[in-house]
Short mmCIF file of C-alpha atoms and ligand atoms in Angstrom, two decimals:
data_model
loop_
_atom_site.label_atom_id
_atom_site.label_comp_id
_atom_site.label_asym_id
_atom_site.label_seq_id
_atom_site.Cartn_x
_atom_site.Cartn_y
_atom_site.Cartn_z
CA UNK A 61 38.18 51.93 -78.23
CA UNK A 62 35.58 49.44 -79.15
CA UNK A 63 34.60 49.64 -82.90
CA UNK A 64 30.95 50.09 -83.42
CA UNK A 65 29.33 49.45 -87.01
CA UNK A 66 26.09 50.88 -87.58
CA UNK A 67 23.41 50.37 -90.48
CA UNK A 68 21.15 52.87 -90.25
CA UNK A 69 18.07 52.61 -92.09
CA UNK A 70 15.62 55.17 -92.28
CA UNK A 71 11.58 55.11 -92.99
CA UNK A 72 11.75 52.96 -95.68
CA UNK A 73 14.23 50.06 -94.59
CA UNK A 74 17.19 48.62 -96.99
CA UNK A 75 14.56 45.31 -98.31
CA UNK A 76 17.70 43.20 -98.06
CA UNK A 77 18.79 43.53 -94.18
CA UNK A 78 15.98 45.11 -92.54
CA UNK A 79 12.84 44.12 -93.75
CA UNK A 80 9.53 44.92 -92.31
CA UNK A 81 10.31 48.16 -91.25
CA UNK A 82 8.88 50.39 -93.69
CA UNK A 83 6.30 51.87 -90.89
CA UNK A 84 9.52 52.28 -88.67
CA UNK A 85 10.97 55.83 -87.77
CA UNK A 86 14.49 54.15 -87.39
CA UNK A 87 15.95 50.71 -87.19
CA UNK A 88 19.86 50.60 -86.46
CA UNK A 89 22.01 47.60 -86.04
CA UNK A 90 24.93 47.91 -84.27
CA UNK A 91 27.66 45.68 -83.79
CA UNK A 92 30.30 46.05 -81.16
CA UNK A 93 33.56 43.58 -81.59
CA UNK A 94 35.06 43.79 -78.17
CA UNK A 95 32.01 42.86 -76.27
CA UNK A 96 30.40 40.75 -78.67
CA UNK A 97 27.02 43.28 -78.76
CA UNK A 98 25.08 42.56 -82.02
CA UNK A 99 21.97 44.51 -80.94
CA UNK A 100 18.99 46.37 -82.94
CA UNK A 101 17.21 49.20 -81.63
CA UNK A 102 14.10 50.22 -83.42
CA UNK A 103 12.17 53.27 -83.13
CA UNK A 104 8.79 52.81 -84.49
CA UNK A 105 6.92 56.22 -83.54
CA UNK A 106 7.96 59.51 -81.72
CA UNK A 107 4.92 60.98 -82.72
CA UNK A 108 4.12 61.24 -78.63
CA UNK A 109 7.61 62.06 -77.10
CA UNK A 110 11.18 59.28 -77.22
CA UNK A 111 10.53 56.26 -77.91
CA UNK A 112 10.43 54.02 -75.20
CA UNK A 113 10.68 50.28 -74.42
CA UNK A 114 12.55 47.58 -73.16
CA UNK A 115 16.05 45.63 -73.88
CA UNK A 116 15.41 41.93 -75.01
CA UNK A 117 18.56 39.74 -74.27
CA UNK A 118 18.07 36.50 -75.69
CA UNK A 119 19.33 33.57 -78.35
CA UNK A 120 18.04 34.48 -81.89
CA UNK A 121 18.47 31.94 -84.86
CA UNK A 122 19.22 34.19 -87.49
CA UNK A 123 19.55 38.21 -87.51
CA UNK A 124 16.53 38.55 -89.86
CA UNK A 125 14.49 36.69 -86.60
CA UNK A 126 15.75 39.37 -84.20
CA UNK A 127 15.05 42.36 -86.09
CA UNK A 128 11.70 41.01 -87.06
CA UNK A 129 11.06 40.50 -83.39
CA UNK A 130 12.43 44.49 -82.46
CA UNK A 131 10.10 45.66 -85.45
CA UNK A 132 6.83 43.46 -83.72
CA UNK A 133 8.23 44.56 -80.31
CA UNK A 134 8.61 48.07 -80.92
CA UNK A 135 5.42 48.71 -82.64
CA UNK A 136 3.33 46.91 -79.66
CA UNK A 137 5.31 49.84 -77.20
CA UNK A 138 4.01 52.57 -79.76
CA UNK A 139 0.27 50.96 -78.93
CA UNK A 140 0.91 50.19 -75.36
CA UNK A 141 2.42 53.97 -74.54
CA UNK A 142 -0.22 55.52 -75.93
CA UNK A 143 -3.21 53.42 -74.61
CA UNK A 144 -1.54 54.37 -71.49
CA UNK A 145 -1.49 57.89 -71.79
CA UNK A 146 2.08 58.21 -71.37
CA UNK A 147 4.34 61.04 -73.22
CA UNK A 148 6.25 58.37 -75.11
CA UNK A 149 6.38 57.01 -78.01
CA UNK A 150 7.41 53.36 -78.86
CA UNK A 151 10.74 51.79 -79.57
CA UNK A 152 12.07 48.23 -78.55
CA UNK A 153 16.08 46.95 -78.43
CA UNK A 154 17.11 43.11 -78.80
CA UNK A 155 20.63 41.91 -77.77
CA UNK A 156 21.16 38.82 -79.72
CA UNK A 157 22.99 36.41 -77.18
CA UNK A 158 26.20 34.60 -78.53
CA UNK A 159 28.91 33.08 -77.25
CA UNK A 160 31.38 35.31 -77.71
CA UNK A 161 29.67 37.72 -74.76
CA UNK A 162 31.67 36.21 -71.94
CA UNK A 163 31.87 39.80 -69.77
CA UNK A 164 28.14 40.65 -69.43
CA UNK A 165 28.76 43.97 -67.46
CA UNK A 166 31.45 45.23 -70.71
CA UNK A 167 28.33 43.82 -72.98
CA UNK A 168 25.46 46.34 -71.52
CA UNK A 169 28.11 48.76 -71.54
CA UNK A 170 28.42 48.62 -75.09
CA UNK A 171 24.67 48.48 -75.24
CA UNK A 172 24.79 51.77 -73.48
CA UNK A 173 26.66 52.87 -75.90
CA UNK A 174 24.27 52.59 -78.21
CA UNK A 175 21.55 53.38 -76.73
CA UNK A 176 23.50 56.99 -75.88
CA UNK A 177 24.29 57.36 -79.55
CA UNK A 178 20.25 57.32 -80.43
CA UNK A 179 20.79 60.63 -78.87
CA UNK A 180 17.45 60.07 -76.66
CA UNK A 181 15.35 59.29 -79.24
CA UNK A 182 14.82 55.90 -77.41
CA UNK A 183 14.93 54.96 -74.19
CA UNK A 184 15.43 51.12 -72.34
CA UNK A 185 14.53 49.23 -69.33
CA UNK A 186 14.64 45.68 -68.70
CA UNK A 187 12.36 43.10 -70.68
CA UNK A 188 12.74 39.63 -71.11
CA UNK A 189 16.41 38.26 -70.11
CA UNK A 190 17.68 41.76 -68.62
CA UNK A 191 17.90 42.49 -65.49
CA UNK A 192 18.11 45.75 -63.19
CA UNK A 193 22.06 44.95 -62.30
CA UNK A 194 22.18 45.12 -66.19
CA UNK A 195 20.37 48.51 -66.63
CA UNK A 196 23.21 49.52 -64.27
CA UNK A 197 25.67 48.99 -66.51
CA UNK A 198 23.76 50.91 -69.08
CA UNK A 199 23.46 53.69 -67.03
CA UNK A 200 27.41 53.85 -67.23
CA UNK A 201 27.23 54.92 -70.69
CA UNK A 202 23.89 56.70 -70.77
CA UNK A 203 21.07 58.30 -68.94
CA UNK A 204 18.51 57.38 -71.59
CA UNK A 205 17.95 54.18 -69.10
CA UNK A 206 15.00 53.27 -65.92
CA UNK A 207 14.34 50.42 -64.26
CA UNK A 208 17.12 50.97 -61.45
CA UNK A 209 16.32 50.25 -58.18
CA UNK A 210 17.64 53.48 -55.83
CA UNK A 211 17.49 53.19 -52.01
CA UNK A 212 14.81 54.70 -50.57
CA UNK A 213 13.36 56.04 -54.18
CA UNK A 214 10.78 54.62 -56.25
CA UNK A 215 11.92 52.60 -59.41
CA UNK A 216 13.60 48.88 -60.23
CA UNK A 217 11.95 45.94 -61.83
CA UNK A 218 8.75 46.32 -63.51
CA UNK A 219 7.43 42.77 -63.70
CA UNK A 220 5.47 43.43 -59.98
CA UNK A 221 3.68 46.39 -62.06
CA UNK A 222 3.20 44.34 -64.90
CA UNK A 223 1.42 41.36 -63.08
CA UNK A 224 -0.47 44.04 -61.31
CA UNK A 225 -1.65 45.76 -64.33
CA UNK A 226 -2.85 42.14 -65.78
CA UNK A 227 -4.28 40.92 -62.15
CA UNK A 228 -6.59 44.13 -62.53
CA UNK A 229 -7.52 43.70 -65.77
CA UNK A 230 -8.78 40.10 -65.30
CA UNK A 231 -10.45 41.00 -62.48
CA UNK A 232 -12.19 43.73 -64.48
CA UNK A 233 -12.76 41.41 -67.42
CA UNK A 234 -14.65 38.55 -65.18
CA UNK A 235 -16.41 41.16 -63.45
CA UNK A 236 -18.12 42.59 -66.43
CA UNK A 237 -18.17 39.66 -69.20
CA UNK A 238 -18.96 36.56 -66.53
CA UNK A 239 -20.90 39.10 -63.95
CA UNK A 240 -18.94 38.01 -61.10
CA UNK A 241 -18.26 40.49 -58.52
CA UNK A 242 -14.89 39.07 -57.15
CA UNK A 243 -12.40 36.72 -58.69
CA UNK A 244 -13.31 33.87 -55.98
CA UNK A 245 -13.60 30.47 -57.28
CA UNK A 246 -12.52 32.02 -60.65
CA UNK A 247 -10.73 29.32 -62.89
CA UNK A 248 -7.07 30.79 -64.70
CA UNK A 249 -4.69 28.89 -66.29
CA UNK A 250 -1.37 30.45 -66.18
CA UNK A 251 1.45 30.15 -68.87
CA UNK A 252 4.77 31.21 -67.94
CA UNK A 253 5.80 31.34 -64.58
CA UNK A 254 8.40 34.01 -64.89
CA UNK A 255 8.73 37.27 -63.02
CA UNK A 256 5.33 38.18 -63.98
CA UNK A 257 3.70 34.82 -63.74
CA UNK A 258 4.84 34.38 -60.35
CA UNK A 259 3.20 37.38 -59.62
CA UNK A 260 0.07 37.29 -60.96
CA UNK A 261 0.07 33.77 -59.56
CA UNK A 262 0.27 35.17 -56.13
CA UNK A 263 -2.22 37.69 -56.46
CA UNK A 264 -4.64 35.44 -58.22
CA UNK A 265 -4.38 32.85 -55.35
CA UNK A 266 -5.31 35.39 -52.90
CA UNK A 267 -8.11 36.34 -54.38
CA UNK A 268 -9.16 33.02 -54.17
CA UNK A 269 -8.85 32.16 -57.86
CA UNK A 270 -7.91 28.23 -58.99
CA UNK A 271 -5.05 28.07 -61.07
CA UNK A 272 -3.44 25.50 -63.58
CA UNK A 273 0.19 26.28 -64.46
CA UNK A 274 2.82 25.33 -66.41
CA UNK A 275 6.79 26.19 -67.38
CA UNK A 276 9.29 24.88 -69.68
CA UNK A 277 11.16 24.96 -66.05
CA UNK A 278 9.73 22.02 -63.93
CA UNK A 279 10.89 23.46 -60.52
CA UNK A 280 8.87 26.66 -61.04
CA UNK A 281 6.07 24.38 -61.41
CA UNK A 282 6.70 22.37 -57.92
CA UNK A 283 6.80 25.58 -56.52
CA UNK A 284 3.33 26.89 -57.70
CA UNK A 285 1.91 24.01 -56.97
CA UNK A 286 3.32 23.98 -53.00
CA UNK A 287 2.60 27.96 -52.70
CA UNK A 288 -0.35 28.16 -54.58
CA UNK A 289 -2.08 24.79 -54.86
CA UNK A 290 -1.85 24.80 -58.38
CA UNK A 291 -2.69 22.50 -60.98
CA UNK A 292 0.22 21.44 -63.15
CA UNK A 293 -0.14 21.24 -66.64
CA UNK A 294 1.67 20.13 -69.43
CA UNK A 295 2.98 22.98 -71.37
CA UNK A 296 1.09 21.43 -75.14
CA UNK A 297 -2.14 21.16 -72.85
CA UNK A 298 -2.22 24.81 -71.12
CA UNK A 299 -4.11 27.02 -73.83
CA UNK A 300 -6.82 24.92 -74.31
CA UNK A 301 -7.23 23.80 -70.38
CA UNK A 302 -11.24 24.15 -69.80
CA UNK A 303 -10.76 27.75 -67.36
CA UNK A 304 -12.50 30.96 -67.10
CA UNK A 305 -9.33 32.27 -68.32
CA UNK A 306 -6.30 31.75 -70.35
CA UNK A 307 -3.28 33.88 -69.00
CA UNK A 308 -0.39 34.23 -71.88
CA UNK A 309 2.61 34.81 -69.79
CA UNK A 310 5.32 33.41 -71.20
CA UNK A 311 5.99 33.62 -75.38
CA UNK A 312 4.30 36.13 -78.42
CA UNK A 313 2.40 34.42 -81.20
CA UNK A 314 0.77 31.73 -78.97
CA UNK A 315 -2.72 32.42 -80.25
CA UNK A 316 -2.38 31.52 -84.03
CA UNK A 317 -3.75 29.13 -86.43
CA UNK A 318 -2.98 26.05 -84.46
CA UNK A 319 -4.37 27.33 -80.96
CA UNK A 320 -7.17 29.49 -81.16
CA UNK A 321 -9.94 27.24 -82.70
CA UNK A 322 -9.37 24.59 -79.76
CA UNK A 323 -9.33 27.75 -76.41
CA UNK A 324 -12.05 26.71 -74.26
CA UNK A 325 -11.81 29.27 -72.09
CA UNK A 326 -14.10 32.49 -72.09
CA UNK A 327 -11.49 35.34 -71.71
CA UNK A 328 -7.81 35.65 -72.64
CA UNK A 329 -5.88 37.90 -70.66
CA UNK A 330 -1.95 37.94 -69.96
CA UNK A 331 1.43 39.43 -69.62
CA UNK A 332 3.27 37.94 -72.89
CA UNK A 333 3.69 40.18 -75.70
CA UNK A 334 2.46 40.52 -79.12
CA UNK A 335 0.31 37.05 -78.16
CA UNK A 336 -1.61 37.54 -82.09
CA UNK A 337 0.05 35.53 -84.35
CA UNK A 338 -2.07 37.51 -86.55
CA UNK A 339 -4.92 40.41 -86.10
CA UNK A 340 -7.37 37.64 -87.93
CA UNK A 341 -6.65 35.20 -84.86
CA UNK A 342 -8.15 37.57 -83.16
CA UNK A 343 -10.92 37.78 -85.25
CA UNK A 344 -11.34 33.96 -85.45
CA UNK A 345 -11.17 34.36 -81.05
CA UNK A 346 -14.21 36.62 -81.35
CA UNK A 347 -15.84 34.51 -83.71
CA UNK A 348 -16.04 31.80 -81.17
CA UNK A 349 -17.10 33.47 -78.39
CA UNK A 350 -13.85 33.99 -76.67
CA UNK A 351 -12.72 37.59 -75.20
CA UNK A 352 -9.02 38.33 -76.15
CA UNK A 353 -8.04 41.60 -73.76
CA UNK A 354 -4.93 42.60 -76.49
CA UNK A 355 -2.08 42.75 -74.62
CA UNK A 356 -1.02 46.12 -75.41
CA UNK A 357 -3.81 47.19 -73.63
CA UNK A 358 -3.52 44.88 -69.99
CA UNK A 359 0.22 44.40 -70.07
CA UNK A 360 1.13 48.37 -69.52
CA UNK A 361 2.16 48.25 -66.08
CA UNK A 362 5.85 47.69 -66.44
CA UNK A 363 6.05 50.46 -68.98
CA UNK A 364 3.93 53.09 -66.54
CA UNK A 365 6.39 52.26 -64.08
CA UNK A 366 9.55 52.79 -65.74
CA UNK A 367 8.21 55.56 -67.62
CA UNK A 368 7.74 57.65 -64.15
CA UNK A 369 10.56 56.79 -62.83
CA UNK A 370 12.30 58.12 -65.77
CA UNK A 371 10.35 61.39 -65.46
CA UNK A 372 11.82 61.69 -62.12
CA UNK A 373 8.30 61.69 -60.59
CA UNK A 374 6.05 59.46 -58.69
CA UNK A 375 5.72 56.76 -55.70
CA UNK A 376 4.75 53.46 -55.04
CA UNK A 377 1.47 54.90 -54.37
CA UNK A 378 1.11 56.54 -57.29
CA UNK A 379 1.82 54.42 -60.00
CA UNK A 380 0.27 51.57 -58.49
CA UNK A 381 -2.58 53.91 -58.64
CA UNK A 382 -2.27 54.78 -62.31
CA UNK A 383 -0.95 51.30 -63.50
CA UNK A 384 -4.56 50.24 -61.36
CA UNK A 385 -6.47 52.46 -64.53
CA UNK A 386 -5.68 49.56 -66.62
CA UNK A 387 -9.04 48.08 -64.60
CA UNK A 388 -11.04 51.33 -66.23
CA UNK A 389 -9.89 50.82 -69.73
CA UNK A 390 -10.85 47.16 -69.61
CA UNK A 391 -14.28 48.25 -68.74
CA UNK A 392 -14.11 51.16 -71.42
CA UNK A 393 -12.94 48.41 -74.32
CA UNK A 394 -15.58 46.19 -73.34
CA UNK A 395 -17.97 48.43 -73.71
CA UNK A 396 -16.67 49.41 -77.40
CA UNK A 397 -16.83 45.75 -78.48
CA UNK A 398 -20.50 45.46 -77.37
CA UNK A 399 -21.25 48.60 -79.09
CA UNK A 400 -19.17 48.07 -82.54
CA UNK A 401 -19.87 44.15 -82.71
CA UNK A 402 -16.32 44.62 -83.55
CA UNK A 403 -13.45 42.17 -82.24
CA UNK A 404 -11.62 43.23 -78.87
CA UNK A 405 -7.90 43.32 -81.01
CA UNK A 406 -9.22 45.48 -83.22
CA UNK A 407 -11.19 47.49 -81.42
CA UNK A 408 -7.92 48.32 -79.21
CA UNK A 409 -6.03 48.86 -82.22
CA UNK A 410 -8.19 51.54 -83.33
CA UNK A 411 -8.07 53.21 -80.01
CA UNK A 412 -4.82 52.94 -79.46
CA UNK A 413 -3.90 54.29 -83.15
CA UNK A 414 -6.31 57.66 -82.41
CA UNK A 415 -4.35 58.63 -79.63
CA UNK A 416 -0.40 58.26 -81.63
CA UNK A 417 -0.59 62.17 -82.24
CA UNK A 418 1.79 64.81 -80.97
CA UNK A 419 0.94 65.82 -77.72
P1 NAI B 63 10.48 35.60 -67.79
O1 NAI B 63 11.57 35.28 -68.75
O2 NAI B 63 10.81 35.97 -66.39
O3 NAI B 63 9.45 34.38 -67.72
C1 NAI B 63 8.99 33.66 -68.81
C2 NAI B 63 8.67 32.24 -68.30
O4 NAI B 63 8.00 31.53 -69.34
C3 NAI B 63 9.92 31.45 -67.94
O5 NAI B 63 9.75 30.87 -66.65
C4 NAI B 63 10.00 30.38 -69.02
O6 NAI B 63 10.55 29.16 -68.56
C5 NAI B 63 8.53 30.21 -69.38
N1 NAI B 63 8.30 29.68 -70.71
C6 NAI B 63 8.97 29.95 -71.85
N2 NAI B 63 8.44 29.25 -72.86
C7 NAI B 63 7.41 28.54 -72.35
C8 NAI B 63 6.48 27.62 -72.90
N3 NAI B 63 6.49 27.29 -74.19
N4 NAI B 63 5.56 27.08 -72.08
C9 NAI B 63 5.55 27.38 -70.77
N5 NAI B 63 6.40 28.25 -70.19
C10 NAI B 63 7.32 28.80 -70.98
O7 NAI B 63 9.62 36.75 -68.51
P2 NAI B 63 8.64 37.80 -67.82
O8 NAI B 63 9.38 39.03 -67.49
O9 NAI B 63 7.81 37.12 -66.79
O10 NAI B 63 7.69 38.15 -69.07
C11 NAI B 63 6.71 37.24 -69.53
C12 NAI B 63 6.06 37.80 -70.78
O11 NAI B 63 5.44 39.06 -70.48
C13 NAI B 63 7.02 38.08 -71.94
O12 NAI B 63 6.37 37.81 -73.16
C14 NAI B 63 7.30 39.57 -71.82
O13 NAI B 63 7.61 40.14 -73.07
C15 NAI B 63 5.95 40.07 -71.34
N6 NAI B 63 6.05 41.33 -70.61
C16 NAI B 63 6.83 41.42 -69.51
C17 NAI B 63 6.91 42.61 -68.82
C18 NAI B 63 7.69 42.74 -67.54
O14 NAI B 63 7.51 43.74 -66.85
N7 NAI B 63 8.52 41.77 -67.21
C19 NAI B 63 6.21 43.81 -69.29
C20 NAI B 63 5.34 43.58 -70.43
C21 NAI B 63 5.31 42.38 -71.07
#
């Protein structure tokens, strides 16, 4: 039997190993030997139903750096599932990648594992570096799992729903703030051209958008620029390429201190998460005339679709539908900010916060 070591801290987190979490439910580490799992699952808010949100499986410095990133993580899923209207509340798991993980289907077994001990107060999916052949092996140990493809049923990777949710909200967001009634000759530069940068790539080109790209990976780049007759950028130059908009789709914390006095663009809208460095860059955007759609707010269609699937209801149809009333709440935020004078982050925030009750 694998050993599994839990710490377990509760409301107010142990300030030596799991800082930052004082406005967290629950924040476990667990660490299993055989498979090399070293993962943190942190439930930030039930207050709506489990807490749900995706696995991140990625290389992490330090442990403090991971669990920092679970506590941002899982606190933008309490925001984002209840902007959403979904019956969840908001939790978020990182698997920090090592060396020692040389079986990756015994690895998300172990994550299962854990995940099955949480007892159902959270639930996973894929996120960044996970994939639906991973959620698989999850779903060995543990039905507290979506994002699994199933022949002829709805469910599987929700990065298509994600780059829908953001293509809508753009579209919404030029609409109103740059009174254009399509998204034709529309200027976006795109960063991150990753499941859900692909995607919105697509869709953006056949709306008739022009796009400037960039990726760390210069292939990905080739390619947008064959498919889409993109602009390539260098990845330094992309936030503050002259556009209509600015399309985070790739890292958190990309509009901070160093960035957001030099965006020319007029709206930012994307996929990544958690793109404030801090809520005061967003006041700094607003300042300067720039519209930042939060991302909590545009980037929900990955979460609507794994959260129906996991509710056992639902087609395409529908959730494309409801992932499509990310358009409606893009209006409806707009409107707020021109009524409050207040920024668009905060704004969002405050919405998002009235709704975290028990339902
Ligand atoms: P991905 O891992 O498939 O793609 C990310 C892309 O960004 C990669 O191609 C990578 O090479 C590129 N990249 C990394 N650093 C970069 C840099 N400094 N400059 C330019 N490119 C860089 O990830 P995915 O799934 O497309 O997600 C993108 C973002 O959207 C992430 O922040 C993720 O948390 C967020 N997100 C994703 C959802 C989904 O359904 N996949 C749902 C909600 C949010």
């Amino acid at each position: 039997m694998p050993h599994i070591a839990t710490a377990v801290s509760k409301n107010a987190c142990d300030p030596t190993s799991l800082q930052l979490g004082a406005t967290h439910e629950q924040v476990r580490l667990i660490l299993d030997e055989e498979s090399g799992l070293e993962t943190i699952i942190a439930v930030h808010n039930t207050m709506r139903g489990p807490a749900f949100g995706g696995c991140r499986y990625q290389r992490y410095q330090t442990r403090q750096g991971a669990i920092t990133d679970a506590l941002r993580l899982s606190e933008g899923m309490t925001l984002k599932n209840a902007l959403a209207g979904l019956p969840f509340g908001g939790g978020k798991a990182v698997i920090r990648r090592n060396r020692r993980q040389t079986d990756r289907a015994r690895l998300f077994q172990a994550f299962g594992r854990a995940v099955e001990e949480q007892g159902g107060a959270y639930i996973t999916a894929e996120d960044v570096g996970t994939t639906d052949a991973d959620m698989r092996e999850v779903q060995k140990a543990t039905s507290h799992v979506s994002g699994i493809s199933r022949d002829g049923r709805f469910g599987g990777n929700p990065s298509p729903k994600t780059a829908h949710g953001v293509f809508v909200g753009i579209r919404a967001a030029v609409t109103k703030l740059l009174r254009r009634s399509t998204l034709e000759g529309t200027s976006v530069a795109v960063q991150g051209l990753g499941a859900v940068g692909w995607a919105l790539c697509a869709r953006l080109s056949e709306a008739g958008c022009s796009l400037f790209v960039t990726d760390l990976d210069e292939q990905r780049v080739i390619a947008a620029q064959e498919q889409f007759r993109a602009t390539a950028v260098r990845p330094g130059d992309i936030l503050t390429r002259e556009a209509d908009v600015v399309a985070p789709c790739a890292l958190g914390a990309v509009l901070n201190g160093h960035s957001v006095t030099r965006i020319r663009a007029s709206i930012v809208a994307g996929a990544a998460n958690n793109q404030l460095s801090m809520l005061e860059d967003g006041d700094q955007l607003h300042a300067r005339g720039v519209f930042y759609v939060p991302d909590f707010l545009i980037n929900a269609g990955g979460v609507i679709s794994v959260a129906r699937e996991h509710l056992g209801a639902s087609s395409e149809a529908s959730v494309m539908a409801e992932v499509g009333q990310i358009a409606g709440r893009v209006d409806e935020l707009i409107q707020r900010v021109r009524t409050s004078g207040k920024p668009p982050a905060r704004v969002a925030l405050d919405w998002a916060r009235s709704r975290i009750a028990r339902l």
